[in-house]
PDB file of C-alpha atoms and ligand atoms in Angstrom:
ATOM      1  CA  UNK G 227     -31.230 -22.306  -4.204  1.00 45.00           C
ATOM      2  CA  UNK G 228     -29.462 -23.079  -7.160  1.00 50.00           C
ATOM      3  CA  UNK G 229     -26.514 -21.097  -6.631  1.00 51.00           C
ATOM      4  CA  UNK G 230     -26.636 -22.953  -3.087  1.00 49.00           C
ATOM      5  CA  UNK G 231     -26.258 -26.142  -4.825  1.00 44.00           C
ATOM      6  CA  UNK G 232     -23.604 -25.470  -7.463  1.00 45.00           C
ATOM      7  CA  UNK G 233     -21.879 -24.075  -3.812  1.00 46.00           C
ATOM      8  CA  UNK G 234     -21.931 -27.514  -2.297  1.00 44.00           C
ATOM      9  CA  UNK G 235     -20.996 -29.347  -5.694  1.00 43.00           C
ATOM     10  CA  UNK G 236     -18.205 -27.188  -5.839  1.00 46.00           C
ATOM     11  CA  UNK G 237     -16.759 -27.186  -2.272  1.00 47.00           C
ATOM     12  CA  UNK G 238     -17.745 -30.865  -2.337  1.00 41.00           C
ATOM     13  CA  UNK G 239     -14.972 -31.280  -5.431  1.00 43.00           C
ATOM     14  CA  UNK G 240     -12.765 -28.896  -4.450  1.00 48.00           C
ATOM     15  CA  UNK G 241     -12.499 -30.831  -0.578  1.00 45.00           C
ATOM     16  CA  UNK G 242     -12.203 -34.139  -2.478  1.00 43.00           C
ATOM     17  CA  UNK G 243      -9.877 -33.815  -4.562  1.00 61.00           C
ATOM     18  CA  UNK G 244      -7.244 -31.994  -2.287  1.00 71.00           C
ATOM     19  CA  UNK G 245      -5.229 -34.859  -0.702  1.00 74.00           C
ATOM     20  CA  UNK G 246      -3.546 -34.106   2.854  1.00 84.00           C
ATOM     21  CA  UNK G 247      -0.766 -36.984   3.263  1.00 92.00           C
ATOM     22  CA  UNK G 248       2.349 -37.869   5.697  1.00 95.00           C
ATOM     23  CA  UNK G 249       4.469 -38.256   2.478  1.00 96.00           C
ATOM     24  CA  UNK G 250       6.957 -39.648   4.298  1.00 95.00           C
ATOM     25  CA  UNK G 251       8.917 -42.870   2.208  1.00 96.00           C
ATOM     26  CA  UNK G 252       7.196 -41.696  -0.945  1.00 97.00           C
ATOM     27  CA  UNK G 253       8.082 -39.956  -3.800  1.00 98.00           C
ATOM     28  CA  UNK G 254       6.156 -38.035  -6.903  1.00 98.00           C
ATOM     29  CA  UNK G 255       7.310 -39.782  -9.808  1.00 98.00           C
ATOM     30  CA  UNK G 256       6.826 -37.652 -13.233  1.00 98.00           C
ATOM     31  CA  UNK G 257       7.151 -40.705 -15.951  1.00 98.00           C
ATOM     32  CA  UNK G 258       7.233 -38.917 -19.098  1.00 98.00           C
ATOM     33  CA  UNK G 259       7.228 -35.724 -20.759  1.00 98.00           C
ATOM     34  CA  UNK G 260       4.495 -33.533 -20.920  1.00 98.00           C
ATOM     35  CA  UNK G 261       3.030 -29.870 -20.341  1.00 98.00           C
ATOM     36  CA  UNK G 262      -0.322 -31.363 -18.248  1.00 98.00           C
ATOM     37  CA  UNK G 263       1.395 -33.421 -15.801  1.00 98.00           C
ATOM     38  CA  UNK G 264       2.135 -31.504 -12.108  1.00 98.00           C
ATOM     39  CA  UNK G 265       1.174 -31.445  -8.733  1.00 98.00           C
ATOM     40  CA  UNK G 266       0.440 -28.537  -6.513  1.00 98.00           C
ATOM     41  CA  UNK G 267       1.717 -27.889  -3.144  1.00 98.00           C
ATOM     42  CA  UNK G 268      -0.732 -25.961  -0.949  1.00 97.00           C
ATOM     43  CA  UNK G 269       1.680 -23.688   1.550  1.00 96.00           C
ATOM     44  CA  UNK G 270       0.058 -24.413   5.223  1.00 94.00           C
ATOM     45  CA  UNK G 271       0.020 -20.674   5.859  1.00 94.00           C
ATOM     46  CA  UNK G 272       0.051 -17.859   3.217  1.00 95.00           C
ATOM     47  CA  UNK G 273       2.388 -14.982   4.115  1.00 96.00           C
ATOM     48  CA  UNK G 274       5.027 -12.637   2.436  1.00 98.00           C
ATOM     49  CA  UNK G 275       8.482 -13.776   2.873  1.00 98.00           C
ATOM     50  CA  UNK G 276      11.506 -11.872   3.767  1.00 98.00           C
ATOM     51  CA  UNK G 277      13.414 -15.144   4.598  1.00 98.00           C
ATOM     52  CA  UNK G 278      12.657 -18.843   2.878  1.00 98.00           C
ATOM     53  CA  UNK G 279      14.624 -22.241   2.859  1.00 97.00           C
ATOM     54  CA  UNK G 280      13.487 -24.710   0.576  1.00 97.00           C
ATOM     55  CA  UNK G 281      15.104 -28.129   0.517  1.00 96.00           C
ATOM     56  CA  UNK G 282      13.710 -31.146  -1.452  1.00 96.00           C
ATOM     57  CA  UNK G 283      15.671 -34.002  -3.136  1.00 96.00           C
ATOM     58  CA  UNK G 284      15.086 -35.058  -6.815  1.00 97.00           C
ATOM     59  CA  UNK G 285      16.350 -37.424  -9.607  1.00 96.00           C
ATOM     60  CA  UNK G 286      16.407 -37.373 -13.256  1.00 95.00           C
ATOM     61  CA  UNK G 287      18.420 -38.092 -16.155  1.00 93.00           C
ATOM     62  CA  UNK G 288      17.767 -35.241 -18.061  1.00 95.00           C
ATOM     63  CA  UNK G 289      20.376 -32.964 -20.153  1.00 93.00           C
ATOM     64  CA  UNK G 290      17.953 -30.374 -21.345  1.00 97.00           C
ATOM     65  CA  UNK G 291      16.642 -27.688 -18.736  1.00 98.00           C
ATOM     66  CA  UNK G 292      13.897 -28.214 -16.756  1.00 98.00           C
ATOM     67  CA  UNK G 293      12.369 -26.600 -13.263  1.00 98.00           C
ATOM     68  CA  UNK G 294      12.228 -28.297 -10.305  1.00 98.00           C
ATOM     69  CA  UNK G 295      10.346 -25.963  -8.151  1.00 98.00           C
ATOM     70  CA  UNK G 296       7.585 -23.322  -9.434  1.00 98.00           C
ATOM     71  CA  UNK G 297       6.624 -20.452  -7.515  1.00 98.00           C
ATOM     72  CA  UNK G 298       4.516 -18.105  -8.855  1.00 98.00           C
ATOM     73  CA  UNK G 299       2.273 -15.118  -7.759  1.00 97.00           C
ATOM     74  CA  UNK G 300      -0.818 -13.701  -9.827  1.00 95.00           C
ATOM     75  CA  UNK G 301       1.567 -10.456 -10.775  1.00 95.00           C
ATOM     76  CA  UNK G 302       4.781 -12.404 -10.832  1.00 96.00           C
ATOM     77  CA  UNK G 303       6.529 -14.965 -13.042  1.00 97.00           C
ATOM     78  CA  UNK G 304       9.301 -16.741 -11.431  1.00 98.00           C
ATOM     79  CA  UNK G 305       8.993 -15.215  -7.765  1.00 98.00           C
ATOM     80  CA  UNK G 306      10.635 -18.412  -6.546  1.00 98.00           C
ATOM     81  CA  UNK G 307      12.420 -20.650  -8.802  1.00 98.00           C
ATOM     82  CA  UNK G 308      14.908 -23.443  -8.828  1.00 98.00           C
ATOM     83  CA  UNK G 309      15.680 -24.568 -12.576  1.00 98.00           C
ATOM     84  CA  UNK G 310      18.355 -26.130 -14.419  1.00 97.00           C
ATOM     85  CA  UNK G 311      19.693 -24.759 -17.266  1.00 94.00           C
ATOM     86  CA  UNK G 312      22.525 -27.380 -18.082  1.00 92.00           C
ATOM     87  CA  UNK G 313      23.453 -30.754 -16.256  1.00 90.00           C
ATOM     88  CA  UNK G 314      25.116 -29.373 -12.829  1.00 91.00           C
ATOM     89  CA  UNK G 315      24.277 -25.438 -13.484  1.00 95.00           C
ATOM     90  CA  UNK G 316      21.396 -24.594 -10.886  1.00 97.00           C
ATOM     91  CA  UNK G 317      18.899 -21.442 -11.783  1.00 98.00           C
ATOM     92  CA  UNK G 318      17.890 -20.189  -8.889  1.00 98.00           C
ATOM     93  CA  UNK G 319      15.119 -17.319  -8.863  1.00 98.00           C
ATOM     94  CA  UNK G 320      14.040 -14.251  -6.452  1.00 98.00           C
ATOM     95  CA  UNK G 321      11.543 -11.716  -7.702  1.00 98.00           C
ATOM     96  CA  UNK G 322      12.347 -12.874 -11.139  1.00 98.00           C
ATOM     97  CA  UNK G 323      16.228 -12.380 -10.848  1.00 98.00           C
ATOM     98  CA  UNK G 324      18.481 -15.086 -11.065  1.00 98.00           C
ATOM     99  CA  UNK G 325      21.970 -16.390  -9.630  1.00 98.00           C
ATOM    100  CA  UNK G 326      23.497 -19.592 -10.810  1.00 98.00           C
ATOM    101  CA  UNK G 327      25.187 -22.149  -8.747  1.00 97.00           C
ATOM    102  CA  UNK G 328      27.373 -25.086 -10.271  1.00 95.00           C
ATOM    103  CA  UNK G 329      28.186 -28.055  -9.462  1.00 89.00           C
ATOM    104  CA  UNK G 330      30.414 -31.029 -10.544  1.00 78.00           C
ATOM    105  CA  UNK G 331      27.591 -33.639  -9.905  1.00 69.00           C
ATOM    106  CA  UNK G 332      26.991 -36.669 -11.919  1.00 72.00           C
ATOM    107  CA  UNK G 333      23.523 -36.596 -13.755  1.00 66.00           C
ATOM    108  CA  UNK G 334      23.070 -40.163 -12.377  1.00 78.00           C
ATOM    109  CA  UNK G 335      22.515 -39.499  -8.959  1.00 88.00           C
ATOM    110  CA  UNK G 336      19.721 -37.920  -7.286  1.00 94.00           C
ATOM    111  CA  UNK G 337      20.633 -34.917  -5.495  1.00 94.00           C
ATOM    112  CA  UNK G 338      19.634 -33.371  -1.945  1.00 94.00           C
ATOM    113  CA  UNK G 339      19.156 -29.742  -2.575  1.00 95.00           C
ATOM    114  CA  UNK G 340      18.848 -26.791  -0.307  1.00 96.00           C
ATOM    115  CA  UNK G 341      18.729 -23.149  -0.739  1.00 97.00           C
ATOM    116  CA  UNK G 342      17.533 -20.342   1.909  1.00 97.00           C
ATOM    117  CA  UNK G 343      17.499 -16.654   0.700  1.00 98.00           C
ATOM    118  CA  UNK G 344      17.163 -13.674   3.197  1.00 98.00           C
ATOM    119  CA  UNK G 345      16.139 -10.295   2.077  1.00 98.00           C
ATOM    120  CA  UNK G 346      17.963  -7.789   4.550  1.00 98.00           C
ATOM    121  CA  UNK G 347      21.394  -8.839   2.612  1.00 98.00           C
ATOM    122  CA  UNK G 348      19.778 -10.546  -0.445  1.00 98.00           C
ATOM    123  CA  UNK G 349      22.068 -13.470   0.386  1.00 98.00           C
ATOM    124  CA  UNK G 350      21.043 -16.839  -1.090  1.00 98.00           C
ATOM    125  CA  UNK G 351      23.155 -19.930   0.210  1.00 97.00           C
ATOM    126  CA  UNK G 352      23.303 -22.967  -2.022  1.00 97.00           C
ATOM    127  CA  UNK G 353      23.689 -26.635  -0.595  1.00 95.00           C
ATOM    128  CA  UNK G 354      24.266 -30.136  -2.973  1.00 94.00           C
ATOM    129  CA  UNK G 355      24.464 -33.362  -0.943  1.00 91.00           C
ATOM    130  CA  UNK G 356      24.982 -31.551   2.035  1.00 90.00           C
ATOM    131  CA  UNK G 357      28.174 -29.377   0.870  1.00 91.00           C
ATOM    132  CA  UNK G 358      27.456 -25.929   0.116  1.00 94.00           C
ATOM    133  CA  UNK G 359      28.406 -24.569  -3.194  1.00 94.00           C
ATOM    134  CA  UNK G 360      28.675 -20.774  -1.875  1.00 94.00           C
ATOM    135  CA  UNK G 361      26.879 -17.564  -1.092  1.00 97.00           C
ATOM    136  CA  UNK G 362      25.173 -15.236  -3.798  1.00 98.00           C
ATOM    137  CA  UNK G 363      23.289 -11.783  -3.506  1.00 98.00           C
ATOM    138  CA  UNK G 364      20.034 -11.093  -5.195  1.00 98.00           C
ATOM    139  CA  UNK G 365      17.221  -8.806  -4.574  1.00 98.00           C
ATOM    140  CA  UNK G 366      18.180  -7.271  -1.422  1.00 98.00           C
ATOM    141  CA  UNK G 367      15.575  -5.693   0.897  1.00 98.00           C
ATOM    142  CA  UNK G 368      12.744  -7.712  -1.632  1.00 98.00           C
ATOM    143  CA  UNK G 369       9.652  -9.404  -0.160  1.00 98.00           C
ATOM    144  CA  UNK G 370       8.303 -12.508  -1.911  1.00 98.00           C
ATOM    145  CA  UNK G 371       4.749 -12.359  -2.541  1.00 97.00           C
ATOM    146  CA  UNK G 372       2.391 -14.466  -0.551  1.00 94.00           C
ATOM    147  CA  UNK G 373      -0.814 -15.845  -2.894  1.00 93.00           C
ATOM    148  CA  UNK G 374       1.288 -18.312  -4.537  1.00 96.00           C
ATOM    149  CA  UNK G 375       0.551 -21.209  -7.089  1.00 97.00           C
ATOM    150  CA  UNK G 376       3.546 -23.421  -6.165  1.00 98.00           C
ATOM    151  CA  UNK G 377       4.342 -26.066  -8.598  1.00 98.00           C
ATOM    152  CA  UNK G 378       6.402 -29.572  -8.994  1.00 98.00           C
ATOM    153  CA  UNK G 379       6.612 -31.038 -12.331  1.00 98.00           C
ATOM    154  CA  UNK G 380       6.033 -27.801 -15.048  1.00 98.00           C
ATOM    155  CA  UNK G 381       7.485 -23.925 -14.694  1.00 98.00           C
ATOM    156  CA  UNK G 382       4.744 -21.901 -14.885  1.00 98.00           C
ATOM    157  CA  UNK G 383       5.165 -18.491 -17.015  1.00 97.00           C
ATOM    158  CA  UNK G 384       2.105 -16.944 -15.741  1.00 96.00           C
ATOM    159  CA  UNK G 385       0.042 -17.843 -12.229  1.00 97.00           C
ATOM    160  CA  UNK G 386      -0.840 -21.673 -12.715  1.00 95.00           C
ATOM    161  CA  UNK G 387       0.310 -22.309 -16.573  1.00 96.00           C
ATOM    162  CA  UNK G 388       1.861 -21.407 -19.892  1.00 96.00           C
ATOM    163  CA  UNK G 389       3.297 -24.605 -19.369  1.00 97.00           C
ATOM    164  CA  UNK G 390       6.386 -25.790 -21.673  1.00 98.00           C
ATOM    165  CA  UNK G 391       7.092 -29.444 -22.305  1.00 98.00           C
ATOM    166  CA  UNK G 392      10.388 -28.670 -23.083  1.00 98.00           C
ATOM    167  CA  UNK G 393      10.947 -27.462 -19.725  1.00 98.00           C
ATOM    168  CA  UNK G 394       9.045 -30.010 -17.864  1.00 98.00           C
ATOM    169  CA  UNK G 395      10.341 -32.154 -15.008  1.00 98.00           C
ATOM    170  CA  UNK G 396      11.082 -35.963 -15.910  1.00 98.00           C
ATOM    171  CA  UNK G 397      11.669 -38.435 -12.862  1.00 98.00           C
ATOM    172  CA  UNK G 398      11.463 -38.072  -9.163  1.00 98.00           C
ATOM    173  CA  UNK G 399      10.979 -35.761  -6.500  1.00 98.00           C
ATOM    174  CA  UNK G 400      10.402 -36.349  -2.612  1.00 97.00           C
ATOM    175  CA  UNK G 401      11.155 -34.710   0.642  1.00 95.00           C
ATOM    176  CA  UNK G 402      10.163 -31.030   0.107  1.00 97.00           C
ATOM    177  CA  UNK G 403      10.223 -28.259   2.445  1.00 96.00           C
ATOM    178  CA  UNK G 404       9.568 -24.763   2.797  1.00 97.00           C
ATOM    179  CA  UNK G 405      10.374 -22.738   5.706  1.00 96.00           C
ATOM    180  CA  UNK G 406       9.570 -19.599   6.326  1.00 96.00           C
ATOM    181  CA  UNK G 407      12.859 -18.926   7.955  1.00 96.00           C
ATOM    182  CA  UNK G 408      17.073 -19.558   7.384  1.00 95.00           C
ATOM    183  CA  UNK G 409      17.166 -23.056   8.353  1.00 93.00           C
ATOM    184  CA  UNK G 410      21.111 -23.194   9.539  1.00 87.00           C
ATOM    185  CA  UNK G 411      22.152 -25.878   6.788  1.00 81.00           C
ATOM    186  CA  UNK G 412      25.654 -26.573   8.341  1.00 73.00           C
ATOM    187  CA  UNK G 413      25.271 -28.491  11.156  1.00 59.00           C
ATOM    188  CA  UNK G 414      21.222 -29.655  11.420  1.00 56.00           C
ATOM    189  CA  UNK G 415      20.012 -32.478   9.181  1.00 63.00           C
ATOM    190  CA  UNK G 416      16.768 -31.091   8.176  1.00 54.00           C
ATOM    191  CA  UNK G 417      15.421 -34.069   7.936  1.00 56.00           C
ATOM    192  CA  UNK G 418      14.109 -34.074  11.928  1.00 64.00           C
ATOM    193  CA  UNK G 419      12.717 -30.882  10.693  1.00 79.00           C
ATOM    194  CA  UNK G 420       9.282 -30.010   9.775  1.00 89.00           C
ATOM    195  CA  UNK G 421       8.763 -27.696   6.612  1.00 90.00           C
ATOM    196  CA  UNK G 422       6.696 -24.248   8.259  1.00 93.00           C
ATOM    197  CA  UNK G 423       5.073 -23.712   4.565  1.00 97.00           C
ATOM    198  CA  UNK G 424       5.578 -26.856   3.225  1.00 97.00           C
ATOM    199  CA  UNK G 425       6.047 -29.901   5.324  1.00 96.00           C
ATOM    200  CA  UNK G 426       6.143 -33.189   3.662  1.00 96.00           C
ATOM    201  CA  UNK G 427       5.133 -34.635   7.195  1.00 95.00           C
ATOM    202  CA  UNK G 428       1.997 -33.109   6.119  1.00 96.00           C
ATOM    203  CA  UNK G 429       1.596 -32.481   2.751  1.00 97.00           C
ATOM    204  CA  UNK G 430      -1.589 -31.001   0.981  1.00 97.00           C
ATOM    205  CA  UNK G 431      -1.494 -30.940  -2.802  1.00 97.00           C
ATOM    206  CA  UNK G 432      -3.191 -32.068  -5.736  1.00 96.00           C
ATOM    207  CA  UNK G 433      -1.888 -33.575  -8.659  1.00 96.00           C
ATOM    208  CA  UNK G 434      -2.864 -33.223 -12.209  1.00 97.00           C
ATOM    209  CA  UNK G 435      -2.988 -35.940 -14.956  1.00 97.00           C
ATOM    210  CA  UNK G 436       0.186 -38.860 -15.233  1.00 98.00           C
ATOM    211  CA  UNK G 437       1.898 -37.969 -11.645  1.00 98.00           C
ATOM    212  CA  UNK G 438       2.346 -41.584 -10.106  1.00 98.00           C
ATOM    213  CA  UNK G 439       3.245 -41.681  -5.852  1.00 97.00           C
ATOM    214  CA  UNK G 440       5.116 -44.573  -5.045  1.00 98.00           C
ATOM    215  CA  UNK G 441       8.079 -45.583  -2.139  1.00 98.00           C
ATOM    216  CA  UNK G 442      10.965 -43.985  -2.995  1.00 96.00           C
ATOM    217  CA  UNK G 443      14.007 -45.944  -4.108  1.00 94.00           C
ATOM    218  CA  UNK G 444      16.564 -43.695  -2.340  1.00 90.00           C
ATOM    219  CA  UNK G 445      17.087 -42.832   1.225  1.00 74.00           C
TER     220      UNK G 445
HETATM  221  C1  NAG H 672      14.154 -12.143   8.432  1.00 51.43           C
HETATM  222  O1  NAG H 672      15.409 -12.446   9.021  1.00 51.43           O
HETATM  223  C2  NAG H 672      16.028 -11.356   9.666  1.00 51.43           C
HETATM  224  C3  NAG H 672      17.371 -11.831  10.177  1.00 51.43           C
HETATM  225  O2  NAG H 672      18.167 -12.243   9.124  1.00 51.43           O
HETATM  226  C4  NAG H 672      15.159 -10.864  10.798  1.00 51.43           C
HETATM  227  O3  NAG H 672      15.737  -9.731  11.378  1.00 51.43           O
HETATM  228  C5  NAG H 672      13.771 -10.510  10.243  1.00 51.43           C
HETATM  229  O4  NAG H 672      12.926 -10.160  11.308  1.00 51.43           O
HETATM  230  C6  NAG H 672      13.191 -11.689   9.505  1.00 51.43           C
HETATM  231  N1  NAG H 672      11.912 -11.285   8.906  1.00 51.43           N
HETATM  232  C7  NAG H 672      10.796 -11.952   9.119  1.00 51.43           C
HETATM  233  C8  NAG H 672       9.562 -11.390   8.497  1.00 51.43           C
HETATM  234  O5  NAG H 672      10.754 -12.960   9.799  1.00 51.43           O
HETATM  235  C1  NAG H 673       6.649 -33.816  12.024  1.00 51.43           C
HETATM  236  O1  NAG H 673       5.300 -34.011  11.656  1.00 51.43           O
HETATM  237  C2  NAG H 673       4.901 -35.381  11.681  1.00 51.43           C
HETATM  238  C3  NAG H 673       3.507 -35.451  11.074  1.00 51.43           C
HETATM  239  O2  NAG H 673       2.663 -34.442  11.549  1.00 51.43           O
HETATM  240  C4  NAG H 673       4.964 -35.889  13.112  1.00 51.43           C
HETATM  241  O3  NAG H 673       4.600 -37.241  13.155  1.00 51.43           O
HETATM  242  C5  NAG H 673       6.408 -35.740  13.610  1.00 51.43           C
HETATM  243  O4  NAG H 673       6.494 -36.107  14.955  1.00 51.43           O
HETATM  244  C6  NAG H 673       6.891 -34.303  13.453  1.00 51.43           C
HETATM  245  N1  NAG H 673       8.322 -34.240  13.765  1.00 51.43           N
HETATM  246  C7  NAG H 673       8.853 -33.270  14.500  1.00 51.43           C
HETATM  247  C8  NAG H 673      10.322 -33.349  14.734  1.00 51.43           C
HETATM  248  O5  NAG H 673       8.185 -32.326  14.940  1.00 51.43           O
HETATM  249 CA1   CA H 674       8.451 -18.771 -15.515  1.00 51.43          CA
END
């Protein structure tokens, strides 16, 4: 009976406290510095992934590195990652390999990022503001893992924390998407696109201590 109970209790405050939400107009915002603040994208279906896009938009005015996107499995550090290392110079991570991408952006703009990654050719294909910034090869013939902590806000160095301040995100993200497939990036806005894994149409996550959701200031 009393394992019964603590059941309930527990389902009860794990079912309230994960938020399901058309995101759409709104943005996380991240206001400060800090190794507690993050929220946590729950993927809509868990699977291993030979092919991924990921696309999400994001400002800041930060000149020290920080991640932007946090994928973790319980074995792996860094099985998906997109972090900046310097102003322009995007990290991103397969498997715990990186390639960089660079751009000539200004730090005062938000940027609309995408990236997809296939594993038969280990291509990964970089967009910034809807240009792309080239093609790079890493971990060919990989598969992504599938019981993921995905993270916004903190990069994780082990499967939900080891969090780093210094490498936190400050400012704000919206419009994140995962597919499970190479979204063609050329000629589709993706923005008529739902996200497969992640859809901010339909977003389920939880966030975790100073994360504020307001409209977003950009279109
Ligand atoms: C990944 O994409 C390739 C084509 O690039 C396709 O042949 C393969 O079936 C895809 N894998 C999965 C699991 O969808
Ligand atoms: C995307 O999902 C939202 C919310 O579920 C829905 O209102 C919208 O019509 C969908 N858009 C497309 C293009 O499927
Ligand atoms: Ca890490």
């Amino acid at each position: 009976m009393e394992k019964f109970i603590v059941g309930i209790l527990l389902l009860s405050v794990l079912s309230g406290s994960i938020s399901q939400s058309d995101m759409k107009g709104k943005a996380f915002i991240f206001p400060k510095e800090s190794s507690t603040a993050y929220v946590s994208l729950i993927p809509q279906v868990r699977k291993p992934l030979q092919n991924f896009t990921l696309c999400l938009k994001a400002f800041t005015d930060l000149t020290r590195p920080y991640s932007i996107f946090s994928y973790n499995t319980e074995t792996k550090d860094n099985e998906i990652l997109l972090f900046v290392q310097n102003v322009g110079e995007y990290m991103f991570f397969v498997g715990n390999s990186a390639v960089i991408f660079k751009a000539p952006t200004s730090p005062y703009d938000p940027v609309h990022i995408c990236v997809s990654w296939e594993s038969g050719s280990g291509i990964a294909e970089f967009w910034l503001n809807g240009k792309p910034l080239g093609r790079k090869g890493l971990r060919k013939g990989y598969t992504v893992g599938d019981k993921a902590m995905i993270i916004l806000g903190q990069e994780q160095d082990s499967y939900g924390g080891k969090f780093d301040a210094k490498q936190s995100f400050v400012g704000e993200i919206w419009d994140v998407f995962l597919w499970d497939y190479v979204v063609r990036l050329n000629e589709v806005s993706n923005s008529c696109k739902n996200g497969s894994l992640i859809n901010w149409r339909a977003l389920n996550y939880q966030d975790y201590d100073y994360v504020v959701m307001k409209p977003t200031l950009w279109t």
